Coordinates of C-alpha atoms in Angstrom, one line a residue:
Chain A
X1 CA 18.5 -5.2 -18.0
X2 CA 16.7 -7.9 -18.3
X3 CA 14.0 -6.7 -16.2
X4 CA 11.0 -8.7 -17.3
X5 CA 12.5 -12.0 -16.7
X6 CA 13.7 -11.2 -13.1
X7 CA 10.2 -9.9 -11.6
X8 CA 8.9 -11.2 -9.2
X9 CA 5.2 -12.4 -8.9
X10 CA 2.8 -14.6 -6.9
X11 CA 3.4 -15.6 -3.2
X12 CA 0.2 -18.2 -3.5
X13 CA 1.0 -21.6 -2.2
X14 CA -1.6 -24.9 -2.9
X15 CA -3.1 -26.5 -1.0
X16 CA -6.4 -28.3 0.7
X17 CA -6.4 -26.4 4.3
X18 CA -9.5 -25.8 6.0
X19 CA -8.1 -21.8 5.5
X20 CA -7.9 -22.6 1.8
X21 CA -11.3 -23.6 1.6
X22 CA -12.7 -20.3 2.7
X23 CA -14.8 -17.5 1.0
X24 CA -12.1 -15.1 0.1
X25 CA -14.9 -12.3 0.7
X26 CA -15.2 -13.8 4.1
X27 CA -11.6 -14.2 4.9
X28 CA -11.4 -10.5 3.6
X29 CA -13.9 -9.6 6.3
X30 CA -12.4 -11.5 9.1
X31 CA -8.7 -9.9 7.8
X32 CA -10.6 -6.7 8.6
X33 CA -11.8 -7.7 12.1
X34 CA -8.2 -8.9 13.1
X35 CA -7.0 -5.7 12.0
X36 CA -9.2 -3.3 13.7
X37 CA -9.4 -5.5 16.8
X38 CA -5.3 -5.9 16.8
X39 CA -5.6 -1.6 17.0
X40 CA -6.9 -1.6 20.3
X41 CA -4.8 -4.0 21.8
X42 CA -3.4 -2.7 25.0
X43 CA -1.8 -5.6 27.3
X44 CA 0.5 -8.5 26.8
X45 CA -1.6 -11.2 28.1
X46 CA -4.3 -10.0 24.7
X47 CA -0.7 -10.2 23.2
X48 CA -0.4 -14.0 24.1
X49 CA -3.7 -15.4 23.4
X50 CA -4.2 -13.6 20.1
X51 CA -0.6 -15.3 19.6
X52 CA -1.7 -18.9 20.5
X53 CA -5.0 -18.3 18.0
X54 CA -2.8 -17.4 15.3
X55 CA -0.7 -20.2 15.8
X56 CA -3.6 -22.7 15.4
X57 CA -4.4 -20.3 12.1
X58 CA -1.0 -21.1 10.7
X59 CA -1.4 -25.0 11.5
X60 CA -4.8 -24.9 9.8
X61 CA -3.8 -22.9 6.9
X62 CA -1.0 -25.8 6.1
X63 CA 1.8 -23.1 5.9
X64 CA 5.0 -23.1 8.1
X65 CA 5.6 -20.6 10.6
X66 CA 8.9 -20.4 10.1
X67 CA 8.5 -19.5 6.2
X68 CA 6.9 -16.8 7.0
X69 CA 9.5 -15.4 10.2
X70 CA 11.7 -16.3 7.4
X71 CA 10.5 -13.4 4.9
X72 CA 11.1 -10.8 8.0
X73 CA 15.0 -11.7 7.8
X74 CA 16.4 -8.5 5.7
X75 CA 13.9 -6.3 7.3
X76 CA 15.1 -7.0 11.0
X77 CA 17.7 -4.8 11.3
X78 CA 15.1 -1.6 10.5
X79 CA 13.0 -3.3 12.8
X80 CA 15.3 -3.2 15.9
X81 CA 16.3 0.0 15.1
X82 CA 12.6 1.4 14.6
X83 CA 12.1 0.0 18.0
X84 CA 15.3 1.7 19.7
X85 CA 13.8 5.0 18.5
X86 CA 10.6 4.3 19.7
X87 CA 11.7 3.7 23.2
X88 CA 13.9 6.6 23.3
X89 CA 11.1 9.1 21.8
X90 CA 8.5 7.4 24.2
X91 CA 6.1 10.1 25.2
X92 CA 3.4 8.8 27.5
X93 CA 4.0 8.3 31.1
X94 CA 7.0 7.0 32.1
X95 CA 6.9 4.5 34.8
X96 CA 10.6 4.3 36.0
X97 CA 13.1 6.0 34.6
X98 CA 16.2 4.4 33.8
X99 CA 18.3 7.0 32.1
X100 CA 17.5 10.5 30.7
X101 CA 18.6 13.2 28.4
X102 CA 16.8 16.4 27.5
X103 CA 14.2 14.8 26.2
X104 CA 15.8 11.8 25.6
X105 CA 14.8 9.2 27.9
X106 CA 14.4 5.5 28.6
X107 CA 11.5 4.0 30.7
X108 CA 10.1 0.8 32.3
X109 CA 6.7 1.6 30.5
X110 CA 8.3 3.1 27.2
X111 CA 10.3 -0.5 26.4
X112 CA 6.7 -2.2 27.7
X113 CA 4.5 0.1 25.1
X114 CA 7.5 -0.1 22.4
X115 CA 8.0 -4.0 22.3
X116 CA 3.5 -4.1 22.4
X117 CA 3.8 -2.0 19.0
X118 CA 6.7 -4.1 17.3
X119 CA 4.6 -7.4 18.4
X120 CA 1.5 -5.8 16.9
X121 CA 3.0 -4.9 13.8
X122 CA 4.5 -8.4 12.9
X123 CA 1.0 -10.4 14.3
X124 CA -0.8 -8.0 11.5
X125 CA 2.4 -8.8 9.4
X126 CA 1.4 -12.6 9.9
X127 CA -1.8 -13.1 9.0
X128 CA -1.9 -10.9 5.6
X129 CA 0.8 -13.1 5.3
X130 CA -1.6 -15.9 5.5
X131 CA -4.2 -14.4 3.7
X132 CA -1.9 -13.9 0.7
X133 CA -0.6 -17.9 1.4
X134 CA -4.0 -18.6 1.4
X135 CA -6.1 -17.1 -1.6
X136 CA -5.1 -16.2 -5.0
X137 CA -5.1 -12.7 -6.2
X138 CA -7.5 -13.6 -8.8
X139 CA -10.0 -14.9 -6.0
X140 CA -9.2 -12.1 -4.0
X141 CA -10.1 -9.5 -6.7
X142 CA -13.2 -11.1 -7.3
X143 CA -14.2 -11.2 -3.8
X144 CA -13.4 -7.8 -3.6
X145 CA -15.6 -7.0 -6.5
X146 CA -18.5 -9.2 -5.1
X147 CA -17.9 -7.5 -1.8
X148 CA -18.7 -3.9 -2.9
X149 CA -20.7 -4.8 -6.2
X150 CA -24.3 -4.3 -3.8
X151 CA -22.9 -1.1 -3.1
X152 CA -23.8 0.0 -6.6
X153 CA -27.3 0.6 -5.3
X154 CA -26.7 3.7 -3.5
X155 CA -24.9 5.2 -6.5
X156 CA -21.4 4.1 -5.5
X157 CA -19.4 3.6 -8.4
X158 CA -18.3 -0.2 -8.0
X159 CA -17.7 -1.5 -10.8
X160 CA -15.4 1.7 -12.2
X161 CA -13.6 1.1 -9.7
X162 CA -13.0 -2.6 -10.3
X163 CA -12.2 -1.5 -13.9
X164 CA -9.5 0.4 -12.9
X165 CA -7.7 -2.1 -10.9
X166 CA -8.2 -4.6 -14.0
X167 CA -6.9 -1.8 -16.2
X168 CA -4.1 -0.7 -13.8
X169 CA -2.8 -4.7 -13.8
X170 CA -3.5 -5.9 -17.2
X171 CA -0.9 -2.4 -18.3
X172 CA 1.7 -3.4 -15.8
X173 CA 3.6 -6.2 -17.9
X174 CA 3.3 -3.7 -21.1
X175 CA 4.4 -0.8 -19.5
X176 CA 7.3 -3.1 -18.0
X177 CA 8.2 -4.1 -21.5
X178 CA 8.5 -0.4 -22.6
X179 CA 10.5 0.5 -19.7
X180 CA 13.2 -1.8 -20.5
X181 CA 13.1 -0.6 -24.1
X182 CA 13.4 2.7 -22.8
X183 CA 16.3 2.1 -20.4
X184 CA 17.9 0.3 -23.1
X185 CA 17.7 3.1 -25.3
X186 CA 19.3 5.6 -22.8
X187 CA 22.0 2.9 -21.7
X188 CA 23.1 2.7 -25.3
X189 CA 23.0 6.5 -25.3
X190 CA 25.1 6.7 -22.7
X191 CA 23.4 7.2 -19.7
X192 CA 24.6 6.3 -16.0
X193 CA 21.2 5.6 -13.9
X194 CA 22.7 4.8 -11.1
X195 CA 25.1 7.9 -10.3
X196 CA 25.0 10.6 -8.5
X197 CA 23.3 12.9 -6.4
X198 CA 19.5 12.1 -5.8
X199 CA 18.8 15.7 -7.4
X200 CA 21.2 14.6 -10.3
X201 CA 19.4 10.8 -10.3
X202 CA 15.7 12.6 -10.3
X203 CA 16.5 14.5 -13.5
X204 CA 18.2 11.4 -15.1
X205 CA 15.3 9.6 -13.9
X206 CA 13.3 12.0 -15.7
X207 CA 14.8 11.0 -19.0
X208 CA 13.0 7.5 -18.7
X209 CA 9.8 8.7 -17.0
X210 CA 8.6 11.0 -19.5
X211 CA 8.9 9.0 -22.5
X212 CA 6.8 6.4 -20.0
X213 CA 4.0 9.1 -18.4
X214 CA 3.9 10.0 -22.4
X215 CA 3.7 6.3 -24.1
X216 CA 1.1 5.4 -21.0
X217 CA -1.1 8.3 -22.2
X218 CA -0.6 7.2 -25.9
X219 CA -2.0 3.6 -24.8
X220 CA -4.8 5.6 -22.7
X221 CA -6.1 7.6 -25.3
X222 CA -6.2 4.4 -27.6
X223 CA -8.2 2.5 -25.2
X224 CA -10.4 5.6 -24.9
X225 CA -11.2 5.5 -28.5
X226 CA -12.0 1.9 -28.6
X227 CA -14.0 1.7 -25.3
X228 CA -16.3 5.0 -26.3
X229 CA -16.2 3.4 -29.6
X230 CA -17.9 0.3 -28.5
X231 CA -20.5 2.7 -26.3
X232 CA -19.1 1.3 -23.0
X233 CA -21.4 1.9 -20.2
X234 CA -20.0 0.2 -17.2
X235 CA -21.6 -2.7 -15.7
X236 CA -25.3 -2.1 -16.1
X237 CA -27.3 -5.3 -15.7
X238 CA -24.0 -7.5 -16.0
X239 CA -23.9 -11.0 -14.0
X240 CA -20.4 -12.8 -12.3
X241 CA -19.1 -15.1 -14.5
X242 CA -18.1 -17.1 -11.3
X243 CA -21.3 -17.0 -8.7
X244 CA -20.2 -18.8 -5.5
X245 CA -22.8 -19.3 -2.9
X246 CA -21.6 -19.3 1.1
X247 CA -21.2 -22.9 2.6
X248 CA -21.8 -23.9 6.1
X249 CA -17.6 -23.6 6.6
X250 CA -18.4 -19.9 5.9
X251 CA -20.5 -19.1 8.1
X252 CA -19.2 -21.7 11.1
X253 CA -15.6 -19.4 10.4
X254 CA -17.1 -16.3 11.0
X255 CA -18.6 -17.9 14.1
X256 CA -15.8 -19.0 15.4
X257 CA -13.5 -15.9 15.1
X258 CA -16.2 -13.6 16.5
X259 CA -16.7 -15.9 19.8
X260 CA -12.6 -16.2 20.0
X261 CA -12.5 -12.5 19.9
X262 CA -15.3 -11.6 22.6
X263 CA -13.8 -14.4 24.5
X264 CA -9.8 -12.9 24.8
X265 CA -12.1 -9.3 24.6
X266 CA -13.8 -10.5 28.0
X267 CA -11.6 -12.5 29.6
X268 CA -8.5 -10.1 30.1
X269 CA -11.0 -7.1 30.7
X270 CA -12.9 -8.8 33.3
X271 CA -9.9 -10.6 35.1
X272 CA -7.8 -7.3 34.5
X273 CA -4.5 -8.9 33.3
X274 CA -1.9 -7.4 32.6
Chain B
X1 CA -20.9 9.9 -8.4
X2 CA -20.3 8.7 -12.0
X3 CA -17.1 8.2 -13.8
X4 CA -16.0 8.6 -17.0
X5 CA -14.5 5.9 -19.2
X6 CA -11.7 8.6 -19.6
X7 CA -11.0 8.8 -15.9
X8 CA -11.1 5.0 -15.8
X9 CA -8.6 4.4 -18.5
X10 CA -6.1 7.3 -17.4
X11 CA -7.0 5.8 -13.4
X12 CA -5.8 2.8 -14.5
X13 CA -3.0 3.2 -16.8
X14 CA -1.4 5.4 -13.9
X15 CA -1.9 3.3 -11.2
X16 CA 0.5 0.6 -13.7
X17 CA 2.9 2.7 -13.5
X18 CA 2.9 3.6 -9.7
X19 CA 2.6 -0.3 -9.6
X20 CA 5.9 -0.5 -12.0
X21 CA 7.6 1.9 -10.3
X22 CA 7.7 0.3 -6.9
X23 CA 7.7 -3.9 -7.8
X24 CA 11.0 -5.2 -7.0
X25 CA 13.5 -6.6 -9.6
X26 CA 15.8 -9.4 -8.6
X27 CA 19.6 -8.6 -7.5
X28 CA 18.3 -4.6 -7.7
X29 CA 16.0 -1.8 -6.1
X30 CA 13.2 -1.1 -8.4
X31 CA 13.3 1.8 -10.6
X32 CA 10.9 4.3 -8.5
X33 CA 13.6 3.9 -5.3
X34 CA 16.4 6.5 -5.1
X35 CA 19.0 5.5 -2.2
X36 CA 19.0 8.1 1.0
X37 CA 20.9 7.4 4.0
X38 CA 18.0 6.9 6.1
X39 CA 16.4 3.9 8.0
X40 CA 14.0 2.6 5.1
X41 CA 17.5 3.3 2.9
X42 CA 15.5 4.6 -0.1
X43 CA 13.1 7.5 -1.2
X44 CA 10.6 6.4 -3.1
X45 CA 8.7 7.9 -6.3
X46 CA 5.5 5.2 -6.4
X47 CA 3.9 8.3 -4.9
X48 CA 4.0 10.4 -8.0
X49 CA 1.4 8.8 -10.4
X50 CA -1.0 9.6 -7.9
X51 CA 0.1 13.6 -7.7
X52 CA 0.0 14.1 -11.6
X53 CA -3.5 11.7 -11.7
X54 CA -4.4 14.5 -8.9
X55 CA -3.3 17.6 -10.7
X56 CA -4.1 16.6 -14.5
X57 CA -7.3 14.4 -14.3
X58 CA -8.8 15.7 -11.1
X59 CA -9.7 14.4 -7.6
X60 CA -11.5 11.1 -8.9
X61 CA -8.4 9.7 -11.1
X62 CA -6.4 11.2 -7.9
X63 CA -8.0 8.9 -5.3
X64 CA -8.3 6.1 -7.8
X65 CA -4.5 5.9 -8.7
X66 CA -3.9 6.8 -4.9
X67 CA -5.5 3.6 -3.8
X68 CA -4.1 1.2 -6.7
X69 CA -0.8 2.8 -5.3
X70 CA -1.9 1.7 -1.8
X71 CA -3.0 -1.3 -2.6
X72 CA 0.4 -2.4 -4.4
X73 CA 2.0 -1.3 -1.2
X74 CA 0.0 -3.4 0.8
X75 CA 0.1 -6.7 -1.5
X76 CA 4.3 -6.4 -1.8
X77 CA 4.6 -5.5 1.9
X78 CA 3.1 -9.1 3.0
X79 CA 4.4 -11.0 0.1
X80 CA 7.3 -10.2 -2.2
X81 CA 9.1 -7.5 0.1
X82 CA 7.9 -8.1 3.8
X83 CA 7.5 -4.9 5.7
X84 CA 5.2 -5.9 9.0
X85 CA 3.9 -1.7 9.2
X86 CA 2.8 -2.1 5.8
X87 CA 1.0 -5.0 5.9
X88 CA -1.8 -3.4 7.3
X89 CA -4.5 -2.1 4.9
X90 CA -5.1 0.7 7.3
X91 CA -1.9 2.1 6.6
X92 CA -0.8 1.2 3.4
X93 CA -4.4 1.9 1.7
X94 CA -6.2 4.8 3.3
X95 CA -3.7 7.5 3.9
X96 CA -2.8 6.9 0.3
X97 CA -6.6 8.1 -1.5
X98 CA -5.5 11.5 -0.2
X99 CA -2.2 12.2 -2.3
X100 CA -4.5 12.9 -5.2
X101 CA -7.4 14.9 -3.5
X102 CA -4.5 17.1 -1.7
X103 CA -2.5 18.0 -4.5
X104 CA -5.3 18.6 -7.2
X105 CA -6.8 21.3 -4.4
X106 CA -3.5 22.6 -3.9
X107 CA -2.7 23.0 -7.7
X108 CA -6.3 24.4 -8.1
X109 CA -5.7 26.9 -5.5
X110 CA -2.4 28.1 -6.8
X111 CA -2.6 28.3 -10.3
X112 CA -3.7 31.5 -10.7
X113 CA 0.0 32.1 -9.5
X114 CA 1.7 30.5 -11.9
X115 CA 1.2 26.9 -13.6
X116 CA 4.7 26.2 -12.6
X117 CA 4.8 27.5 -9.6
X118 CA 0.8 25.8 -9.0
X119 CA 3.1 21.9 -9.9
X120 CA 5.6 22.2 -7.4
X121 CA 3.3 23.0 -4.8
X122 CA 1.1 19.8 -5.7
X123 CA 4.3 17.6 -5.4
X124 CA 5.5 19.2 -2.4
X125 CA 2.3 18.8 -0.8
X126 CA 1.1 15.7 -2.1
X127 CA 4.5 13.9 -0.9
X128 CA 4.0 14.9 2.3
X129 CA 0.5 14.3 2.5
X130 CA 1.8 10.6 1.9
X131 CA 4.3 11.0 5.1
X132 CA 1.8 12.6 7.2
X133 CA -1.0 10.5 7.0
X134 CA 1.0 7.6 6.6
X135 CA 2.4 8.5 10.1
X136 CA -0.8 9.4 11.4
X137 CA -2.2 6.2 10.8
X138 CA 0.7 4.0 12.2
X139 CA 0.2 6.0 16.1
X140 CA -3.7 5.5 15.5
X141 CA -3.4 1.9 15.1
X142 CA -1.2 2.0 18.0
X143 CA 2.1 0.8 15.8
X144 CA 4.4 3.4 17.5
X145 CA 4.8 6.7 18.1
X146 CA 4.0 9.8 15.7
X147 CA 6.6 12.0 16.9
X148 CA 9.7 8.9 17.1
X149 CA 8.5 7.8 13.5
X150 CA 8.7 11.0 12.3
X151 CA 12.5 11.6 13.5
X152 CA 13.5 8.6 11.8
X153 CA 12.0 9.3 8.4
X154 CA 12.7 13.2 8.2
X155 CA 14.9 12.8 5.8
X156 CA 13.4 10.6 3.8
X157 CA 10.4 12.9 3.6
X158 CA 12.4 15.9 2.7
X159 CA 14.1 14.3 -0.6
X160 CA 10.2 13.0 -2.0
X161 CA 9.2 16.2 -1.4
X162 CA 11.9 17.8 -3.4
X163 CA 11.7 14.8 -6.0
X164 CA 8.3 14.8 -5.8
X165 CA 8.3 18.4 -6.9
X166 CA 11.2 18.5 -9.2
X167 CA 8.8 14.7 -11.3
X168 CA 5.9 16.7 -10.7
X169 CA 6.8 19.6 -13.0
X170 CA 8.2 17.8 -15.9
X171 CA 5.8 15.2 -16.6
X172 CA 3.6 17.9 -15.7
X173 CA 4.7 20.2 -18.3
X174 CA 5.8 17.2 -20.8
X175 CA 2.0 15.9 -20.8
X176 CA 0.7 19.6 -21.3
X177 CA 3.1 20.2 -24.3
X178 CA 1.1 16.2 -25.5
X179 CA -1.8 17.1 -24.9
X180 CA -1.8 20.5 -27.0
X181 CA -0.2 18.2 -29.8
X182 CA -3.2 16.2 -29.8
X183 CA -5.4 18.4 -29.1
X184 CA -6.8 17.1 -25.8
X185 CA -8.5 19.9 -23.2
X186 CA -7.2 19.5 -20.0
X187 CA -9.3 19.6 -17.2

């Protein structure tokens, strides 16, 4: 029961890499482009190039490619078998048919669309993984608030909502603390967890969540108190305490990415490859 | 749109515990995952902070808790427990900031029935709002196939719904019976 001692944080690794050395807001915004652009991927040979660009990523960022296949190891097995069901449930047109029944059918085009998806899903996989490798949370959540800070201008609430992430991670540790206290105390009371029924585990699980939900609202309406107390009034007029101003790296990245994009963009549409 | 330092604190204290709920412990599943024979192999509850943020605090706190939820998916589904469809903020994030806005309409719509009655509804529908759009998301961003996703996680959806509803109306009922201890008005 010794929960607080066996969690598990941070993923960060150090180092000097050129990827390192990046904005986080920027590599947040390039994360983005990736993303979106990965959405619309439709052929293999995209498939390949966007591969080859990822793997210069991975050299650059100073992490190993294989650390981070390794992290996919207990999730292969759901993998394969989210893939079977994809190729069996495949919808579109078929292409040839290799076997069918009811609507139950395997195709030349359903295994080409299925394997696209799983390759998809692992290259997005791969470079939050680098992103994660690459920048600390801390820089992360600052970028995050930098990022939507100017926002604030056309009455969006910003920094609330940077609050309530601070809020939401400073309580985690705390509320882990009481959990264990609270399991502790129903262990010793004689309580099996991990028995049962879900329907049966639900309500037993109930006996630890409401003295939680109830302990977290205790803690709430403290901090209420001593936040109205102190006339809080959000970030009006408040400065960083960490300013960083965009280097020429910054903008030469952003660069780079958007010409490698239109350049994979144009060069399988206009040669039509496959 | 303004918040208030009330929906702030409650936003964030909430989105700790969906957080807590779902961060893994060494050598064990973490507390918000009940086992289900089903492909993912568990049903989770992370879900829930985000219904009861929906149904007590209103749509703001709703949203808010919904996208610390998503966020926490997103951040242990690259780093500490890899799963390559979560690891997209598109679908880990976005789907998520409509548990709370879902459930708080449903609950508003239904309680003239019954406050009861008005809770299971929100955590029947607000678990599924998760499995929906969570779906719907994955075939937009061309991860697979709505209908072949949906087959393999049926199960799975069923038993948060039922947990979802069963969570839903205690803590629901427990923090009513707090609040009129201390006096607080609920919203």
């Amino acid at each position: 029961m010794e929960l607080y001692r066996n969690t598990i944080f941070g993923f960060y690794r150090e180092s000097d890499s050129l990827i390192h050395r990046i904005d986080p807001r920027i590599k947040i915004i390039l994360l983005f482009i990736f993303i979106i652009y990965m959405s619309f991927v439709k052929t293999f040979s995209e498939i390949i190039l966007i591969g080859i660009f990822l793997f210069f990523i991975i050299k650059l960022s100073d992490s190993s490619f294989l650390y981070i296949l390794k992290g996919l190891k207990p999730v292969l097995p759901i993998i394969i078998l989210i893939w079977i069901f994809q190729i069996l449930f495949y919808m579109g047109e078929p292409g040839r048919i290799f076997f069918q029944w009811h609507f139950i059918r395997i195709s030349s085009l359903g295994i080409k669309i299925s394997c696209l998806m799983m390759i998809k899903a692992i290259s997005i996989y791969f470079i939050s993984s680098i992103f994660f490798l690459t920048t600390e949370l801390i820089s992360f959540t600052n970028a995050i608030e930098r990022l939507i800070l100017p926002l604030q201008k056309i009455k969006f609430p910003s920094h609330e909502i940077i609050m309530v992430g601070v809020i939401a991670f400073r309580f985690v540790p705390t509320l882990i603390e009481e959990l264990e206290r609270l399991m502790k105390a129903q262990i010793a009371r004689g309580a099996n967890l991990d028995r049962g029924n879900f329907i049966i585990r639900t309500i037993k699980l109930s006996g630890l969540l409401i003295p939680l939900f109830i302990s977290a609202y205790e803690r709430a309406e403290d901090l209420i108190l001593a936040m109205e107390s102190r006339c809080y009034r959000g970030g009006k007029g408040r400065t960083g305490r960490i300013s960083k101003k965009f280097k020429k790296l910054d903008f030469f990245s952003v660069i780079y990415v958007l010409l490698i994009f239109i350049f994979i963009f144009l060069l399988v549409r206009y040669f039509k490859l496959p | 749109m303004k918040i208030t330092v009330r929906q702030i604190v409650i936003a964030g204290i909430l989105g700790a515990i969906a957080i807590l709920l779902g961060w893994p412990v060494l050598g064990a599943l973490p507390i918000g995952f009940i086992p289900v024979p089903n492909i993912s192999g568990h049903a989770t509850i992370m879900h829930i902070p985000a219904i009861l943020g929906g149904v007590l605090e209103g749509p703001i706190v709703g949203i808010l808790v919904g996208g610390i939820f998503g966020f926490a998916s997103f951040y242990m589904a690259t780093t500490i427990s890899p799963n390559p469809f979560f690891s997209d903020p598109l679908v880990a994030i976005l789907p998520r900031l409509f548990i709370g806005l879902i459930s708080y309409l449903v609950y508003t719509a239904t309680k003239k029935i019954n406050n009861s009655v008005a809770l299971i509804f929100a955590g029947i529908f607000g678990s599924f709002t998760n499995t929906i759009f969570v779906l719907g998301m994955i075939h937009l961003t061309g991860k697979g196939n709505f209908l072949a996703w949906l087959i393999q996680v049926l199960p799975q959806a069923i038993v948060e719904a039922v947990i979802a509803a069963i969570i839903a109306l205690i803590i629901g009922k427990a923090i009513d019976v707090y609040r009129g201890s201390r006096g607080v008005k609920a919203k």
